[in-house]
Amino acid sequence: MHDTNLLQLITDDFAPLQQLMELLQTESLALHGREMQLLEEILAQKQALIILLEQHGRKRSEILASLNLPTNRDGLEQLASQSSIGDQLLEQSDALMQMLAQCQAINVNNGQSIQVQQASTANQLKILTGGEPPALYDARGSTSKLAMPRPLSQA
C-alpha cells in the first residue's frame, strides 16, 4: 500500500514539474527581453508550483520514514526491493529526478543571465553618474583629475 501511495505521489509530480520547466524556459526569454511584468507573473506561478512539489516531497519522505527507511534513494531502493511494483517505482523516480535536474540547469542559466544583466546595469549607471574616474590623459600627458559624481539629470 505504501509503495502505491509513493508511486502515485511521484506520478502526480510530473505535471507540475513539466509546468515549472516551461515557466523556467519562458522566464529565460523574458529575462533576455527584460519583460518585468511577465517576470512577476512567472515568479508567482513558480512559487505555487514549488510549494506543491515540496509538499509532495515531504509526503514521500514521511512514507519512507514511517517504514523506518532512509528518506533518500537508498530507502526507495529498499522499499522497491520488497514491492511488486518496485521496478516501476524506481523508473518513475529516476524520470522525476531527471526532470528536476533539467529544471535546475535552466534555473542556473537564468541566474547567470540575471547576474550579467545586473553587472551591465551597474556599469551603465557608473557611466551615467560619473562614478568611475576616467583613465584618460589630458593635454599635458597626465591623468585627468577625479571627476565628481554628477546627478543623472546632468549626465
XYZ file of N, CA and C in Angstrom:
465
model
N 0.823 -1.197 0.000
C 0.000 0.000 0.000
C 0.866 1.259 0.000
N 1.928 1.264 0.822
C 2.806 2.435 0.854
C 3.498 2.622 -0.492
N 3.819 1.520 -1.127
C 4.501 1.637 -2.410
C 3.597 2.248 -3.465
N 2.318 1.908 -3.462
C 1.395 2.505 -4.443
C 1.154 3.978 -4.141
N 1.077 4.347 -2.849
C 0.939 5.766 -2.494
C 2.160 6.556 -2.947
N 3.318 5.968 -2.741
C 4.560 6.625 -3.135
C 4.631 6.788 -4.652
N 4.249 5.748 -5.366
C 4.238 5.816 -6.826
C 3.254 6.880 -7.308
N 2.105 6.972 -6.662
C 1.110 7.977 -7.047
C 1.645 9.385 -6.813
N 2.310 9.595 -5.685
C 2.888 10.915 -5.406
C 3.944 11.284 -6.450
N 4.758 10.320 -6.817
C 5.784 10.574 -7.839
C 5.120 10.903 -9.171
N 4.122 10.120 -9.534
C 3.416 10.332 -10.803
C 2.715 11.691 -10.810
N 2.139 12.054 -9.661
C 1.439 13.340 -9.564
C 2.373 14.528 -9.745
N 3.653 14.341 -9.516
C 4.613 15.446 -9.633
C 5.026 15.743 -11.079
N 4.746 14.854 -11.999
C 5.188 15.082 -13.376
C 4.526 16.305 -14.008
N 3.222 16.477 -13.819
C 2.525 17.617 -14.433
C 3.024 18.957 -13.884
N 3.070 19.145 -12.544
C 3.583 20.431 -12.069
C 5.052 20.658 -12.418
N 5.826 19.589 -12.471
C 7.244 19.736 -12.819
C 7.398 20.136 -14.282
N 6.551 19.598 -15.141
C 6.570 19.997 -16.553
C 6.180 21.466 -16.697
N 5.175 21.890 -15.918
C 4.778 23.304 -15.929
C 5.925 24.189 -15.451
N 6.616 23.738 -14.413
C 7.747 24.504 -13.887
C 8.846 24.631 -14.937
N 9.112 23.550 -15.644
C 10.146 23.589 -16.680
C 9.760 24.583 -17.782
N 8.505 24.566 -18.184
C 8.044 25.504 -19.210
C 8.128 26.943 -18.717
N 7.778 27.164 -17.438
C 7.886 28.510 -16.872
C 9.332 28.992 -16.839
N 10.247 28.096 -16.493
C 11.663 28.473 -16.459
C 12.169 28.832 -17.853
N 11.700 28.117 -18.858
C 12.096 28.434 -20.230
C 11.500 29.769 -20.671
N 10.254 30.021 -20.285
C 9.622 31.304 -20.590
C 10.327 32.426 -19.838
N 10.728 32.140 -18.598
C 11.453 33.116 -17.802
C 12.769 33.500 -18.482
N 13.432 32.530 -19.075
C 14.681 32.799 -19.773
C 14.463 33.807 -20.897
N 13.415 33.597 -21.661
C 13.103 34.531 -22.754
C 12.725 35.902 -22.208
N 11.944 35.920 -21.129
C 11.524 37.187 -20.534
C 12.713 37.947 -19.948
N 13.691 37.215 -19.412
C 14.884 37.873 -18.880
C 15.670 38.562 -19.989
N 15.810 37.876 -21.101
C 16.557 38.476 -22.216
C 15.830 39.689 -22.784
N 14.498 39.643 -22.765
C 13.721 40.775 -23.253
C 13.428 41.807 -22.184
N 13.857 41.513 -20.947
C 13.615 42.395 -19.796
C 12.148 42.769 -19.665
N 11.294 41.768 -19.757
C 9.847 41.958 -19.638
C 9.449 41.778 -18.180
N 9.472 42.860 -17.431
C 9.290 42.802 -15.984
C 7.905 42.325 -15.576
N 6.872 42.745 -16.262
C 5.516 42.311 -15.902
C 5.387 40.794 -16.041
N 5.891 40.264 -17.129
C 5.844 38.823 -17.351
C 6.679 38.086 -16.304
N 7.821 38.645 -15.940
C 8.670 38.022 -14.924
C 7.962 37.942 -13.568
N 7.198 38.975 -13.233
C 6.454 38.952 -11.976
C 5.394 37.865 -11.990
N 4.703 37.711 -13.109
C 3.679 36.667 -13.228
C 4.319 35.281 -13.134
N 5.448 35.107 -13.784
C 6.152 33.827 -13.762
C 6.592 33.497 -12.343
N 7.098 34.486 -11.621
C 7.556 34.266 -10.252
C 6.421 33.744 -9.374
N 5.249 34.338 -9.485
C 4.109 33.894 -8.673
C 3.735 32.451 -9.009
N 3.716 32.129 -10.282
C 3.371 30.770 -10.701
C 4.440 29.773 -10.253
N 5.701 30.177 -10.364
C 6.798 29.285 -9.937
C 6.698 28.987 -8.456
N 6.425 29.995 -7.659
C 6.344 29.794 -6.217
C 5.244 28.806 -5.859
N 4.090 28.904 -6.513
C 2.984 27.982 -6.231
C 3.376 26.547 -6.597
N 4.028 26.377 -7.731
C 4.436 25.036 -8.151
C 5.500 24.455 -7.229
N 6.426 25.276 -6.813
C 7.496 24.806 -5.924
C 6.921 24.380 -4.574
N 5.956 25.134 -4.068
C 5.319 24.757 -2.802
C 4.637 23.403 -2.938
N 3.927 23.199 -4.034
C 3.251 21.918 -4.278
C 4.253 20.771 -4.355
N 5.334 20.978 -5.092
C 6.359 19.941 -5.226
C 7.035 19.646 -3.881
N 7.262 20.680 -3.078
C 7.860 20.466 -1.752
C 6.924 19.668 -0.856
N 5.624 19.945 -0.934
C 4.653 19.194 -0.129
C 4.671 17.716 -0.505
N 4.698 17.438 -1.789
C 4.747 16.046 -2.239
C 6.048 15.381 -1.802
N 7.135 16.114 -1.859
C 8.421 15.582 -1.419
C 8.398 15.224 0.065
N 7.778 16.106 0.858
C 7.668 15.818 2.294
C 6.814 14.575 2.540
N 5.732 14.451 1.790
C 4.867 13.270 1.946
C 5.628 11.993 1.593
N 6.426 12.059 0.533
C 7.222 10.880 0.163
C 8.214 10.532 1.265
N 8.843 11.546 1.818
C 9.790 11.319 2.913
C 9.086 10.747 4.137
N 7.886 11.246 4.420
C 7.129 10.744 5.568
C 6.765 9.272 5.385
N 6.407 8.894 4.170
C 6.076 7.490 3.906
C 7.287 6.613 4.166
N 8.441 7.010 3.648
C 9.656 6.220 3.859
C 10.038 6.191 5.344
N 9.912 7.334 6.012
C 10.262 7.395 7.436
C 9.312 6.526 8.272
N 8.039 6.478 7.885
C 7.077 5.656 8.641
C 7.395 4.164 8.529
N 8.125 3.813 7.482
C 8.540 2.416 7.302
C 9.937 2.165 7.861
N 10.460 3.150 8.587
C 11.815 3.087 9.155
C 12.878 2.892 8.081
N 12.680 3.563 6.962
C 13.642 3.531 5.855
C 14.273 4.910 5.728
N 15.484 4.961 5.198
C 16.092 6.282 4.943
C 15.220 7.080 3.964
N 15.206 8.387 4.143
C 14.361 9.239 3.295
C 15.120 9.721 2.059
N 15.875 8.829 1.456
C 16.626 9.165 0.248
C 16.508 8.021 -0.754
N 17.360 8.013 -1.733
C 17.323 6.992 -2.784
C 17.498 5.577 -2.216
N 18.350 5.442 -1.204
C 18.567 4.126 -0.597
C 17.276 3.567 -0.010
N 16.519 4.430 0.667
C 15.255 3.995 1.237
C 14.258 3.588 0.170
N 14.241 4.333 -0.907
C 13.351 4.000 -2.023
C 13.744 2.661 -2.638
N 15.038 2.431 -2.777
C 15.502 1.150 -3.334
C 15.151 -0.016 -2.408
N 15.256 0.212 -1.103
C 14.895 -0.841 -0.159
C 13.405 -1.170 -0.254
N 12.578 -0.145 -0.355
C 11.130 -0.366 -0.500
C 10.835 -1.065 -1.818
N 11.505 -0.626 -2.876
C 11.276 -1.214 -4.202
C 11.662 -2.688 -4.236
N 12.686 -3.061 -3.481
C 13.119 -4.465 -3.481
C 12.081 -5.384 -2.833
N 11.207 -4.815 -2.024
C 10.176 -5.596 -1.342
C 8.809 -5.446 -1.990
N 8.729 -4.691 -3.079
C 7.441 -4.366 -3.684
C 7.272 -5.034 -5.039
N 6.016 -5.352 -5.362
C 5.723 -5.927 -6.675
C 5.817 -4.870 -7.780
N 5.704 -3.598 -7.405
C 5.819 -2.517 -8.401
C 7.142 -1.772 -8.230
N 8.107 -2.446 -7.657
C 9.400 -1.824 -7.368
C 10.107 -1.261 -8.582
N 10.094 -2.016 -9.692
C 10.764 -1.528 -10.906
C 10.119 -0.249 -11.410
N 8.798 -0.233 -11.406
C 8.073 0.945 -11.861
C 8.345 2.130 -10.929
N 8.409 1.864 -9.650
C 8.682 2.904 -8.665
C 10.044 3.553 -8.911
N 11.047 2.737 -9.157
C 12.387 3.262 -9.419
C 12.463 3.991 -10.751
N 11.806 3.471 -11.781
C 11.817 4.114 -13.098
C 11.178 5.496 -13.035
N 10.022 5.576 -12.370
C 9.333 6.859 -12.267
C 10.136 7.848 -11.431
N 10.767 7.350 -10.378
C 11.594 8.206 -9.547
C 12.785 8.750 -10.333
N 13.405 7.886 -11.128
C 14.543 8.327 -11.952
C 14.110 9.371 -12.974
N 12.953 9.149 -13.588
C 12.445 10.115 -14.574
C 12.157 11.455 -13.899
N 11.588 11.406 -12.703
C 11.301 12.634 -11.962
C 12.591 13.371 -11.604
N 13.589 12.622 -11.163
C 14.868 13.240 -10.809
C 15.553 13.850 -12.025
N 15.395 13.213 -13.172
C 15.977 13.750 -14.403
C 15.313 15.079 -14.775
N 13.983 15.137 -14.641
C 13.282 16.389 -14.921
C 13.694 17.483 -13.935
N 13.869 17.101 -12.672
C 14.320 18.074 -11.670
C 15.698 18.620 -12.024
N 16.577 17.750 -12.492
C 17.921 18.178 -12.888
C 17.856 19.147 -14.074
N 16.953 18.892 -15.010
C 16.793 19.800 -16.154
C 16.292 21.164 -15.687
N 15.324 21.154 -14.765
C 14.813 22.420 -14.224
C 15.923 23.181 -13.509
N 16.728 22.460 -12.765
C 17.821 23.100 -12.039
C 18.832 23.718 -13.012
N 19.129 23.019 -14.104
C 20.081 23.553 -15.090
C 19.528 24.827 -15.735
N 18.254 24.823 -16.075
C 17.638 26.018 -16.670
C 17.666 27.159 -15.663
N 17.376 26.838 -14.399
C 17.363 27.855 -13.355
C 18.755 28.460 -13.147
N 19.790 27.642 -13.211
C 21.166 28.139 -13.085
C 21.472 29.097 -14.239
N 21.072 28.735 -15.448
C 21.295 29.617 -16.604
C 20.552 30.938 -16.428
N 19.323 30.874 -15.913
C 18.563 32.103 -15.680
C 19.254 32.971 -14.628
N 19.797 32.330 -13.599
C 20.518 33.078 -12.568
C 21.754 33.769 -13.128
N 22.462 33.078 -14.009
C 23.638 33.689 -14.641
C 23.231 34.857 -15.523
N 22.121 34.724 -16.210
C 21.618 35.813 -17.049
C 21.291 37.036 -16.197
N 20.696 36.799 -15.042
C 20.365 37.901 -14.131
C 21.642 38.587 -13.663
N 22.665 37.811 -13.313
C 23.924 38.394 -12.843
C 24.583 39.235 -13.934
N 24.569 38.763 -15.164
C 25.151 39.514 -16.276
C 24.403 40.827 -16.467
N 23.077 40.766 -16.394
C 22.286 41.985 -16.574
C 22.502 42.968 -15.426
N 22.668 42.447 -14.203
C 22.943 43.332 -13.067
C 24.279 44.036 -13.238
N 25.279 43.302 -13.677
C 26.607 43.902 -13.879
C 26.553 44.946 -14.984
N 25.832 44.647 -16.036
C 25.700 45.590 -17.149
C 24.985 46.864 -16.700
N 23.931 46.699 -15.948
C 23.180 47.857 -15.454
C 24.042 48.693 -14.510
N 24.787 48.030 -13.628
C 25.662 48.754 -12.702
C 26.719 49.541 -13.470
N 27.276 48.945 -14.513
C 28.276 49.631 -15.332
C 27.661 50.833 -16.044
N 26.472 50.683 -16.562
C 25.800 51.792 -17.238
C 25.518 52.927 -16.269
N 25.113 52.591 -15.042
C 24.859 53.629 -14.040
C 26.146 54.355 -13.659
N 27.264 53.632 -13.574
C 28.554 54.276 -13.282
C 28.899 55.282 -14.369
N 28.680 54.901 -15.603
C 28.993 55.792 -16.718
C 28.118 57.038 -16.658
N 26.824 56.826 -16.408
C 25.898 57.955 -16.373
C 26.148 58.901 -15.220
N 26.496 58.372 -14.061
C 26.683 59.230 -12.887
C 28.114 59.722 -12.729
N 29.019 59.252 -13.564
C 30.403 59.688 -13.464
C 31.096 59.068 -12.266
N 30.616 57.968 -11.796
C 31.167 57.317 -10.617
C 32.534 56.707 -10.832
N 32.898 56.472 -12.042
C 34.192 55.857 -12.339
C 35.123 56.961 -12.854
N 36.288 57.110 -12.237
C 37.200 58.152 -12.726
C 37.713 57.794 -14.127
N 37.779 58.774 -14.986
C 38.254 58.482 -16.344
C 39.731 58.121 -16.338
N 40.113 57.229 -17.176
C 41.506 56.808 -17.287
C 42.091 57.417 -18.553
N 41.883 58.698 -18.710
C 42.358 59.399 -19.906
C 43.486 60.357 -19.539
N 44.247 60.724 -20.529
C 45.316 61.699 -20.332
C 44.852 63.046 -20.834
N 45.300 64.082 -20.146
C 44.974 65.427 -20.617
C 46.072 65.925 -21.553
N 46.013 67.188 -21.952
C 46.952 67.744 -22.924
C 48.392 67.741 -22.412
N 48.606 67.743 -21.114
C 49.944 67.747 -20.548
C 50.508 66.339 -20.373
N 49.716 65.299 -20.667
C 50.196 63.937 -20.556
C 49.979 63.308 -19.192
N 49.300 64.022 -18.314
C 48.998 63.420 -17.005
C 47.546 62.943 -17.001
N 47.261 62.094 -16.038
C 45.891 61.573 -15.995
C 44.944 62.653 -15.510
N 43.724 62.534 -15.955
C 42.700 63.516 -15.581
C 42.435 63.449 -14.092
N 42.008 64.586 -13.555
C 41.647 64.621 -12.140
C 40.347 63.839 -11.961
N 40.138 63.366 -10.748
C 38.922 62.594 -10.471
C 37.696 63.439 -10.765
N 36.821 62.874 -11.505
C 35.594 63.571 -11.828
C 34.645 63.407 -10.656
N 33.924 64.444 -10.375
C 32.949 64.394 -9.295
C 31.693 63.679 -9.812
N 31.112 62.808 -8.983
C 29.858 62.181 -9.399
C 28.813 63.255 -9.670
N 28.023 63.023 -10.662
C 27.007 64.017 -11.016
C 25.638 63.347 -11.008
N 24.608 64.117 -10.739
C 23.272 63.541 -10.742
C 22.871 63.117 -12.156
N 21.978 62.151 -12.223
C 21.540 61.664 -13.537
C 20.942 62.767 -14.390
N 20.330 63.786 -13.776
C 19.717 64.870 -14.537
C 20.757 65.688 -15.309
N 22.041 65.593 -14.888
C 23.104 66.354 -15.561
C 23.983 65.460 -16.419
N 23.688 64.168 -16.476
C 24.531 63.242 -17.223
C 24.407 63.469 -18.709
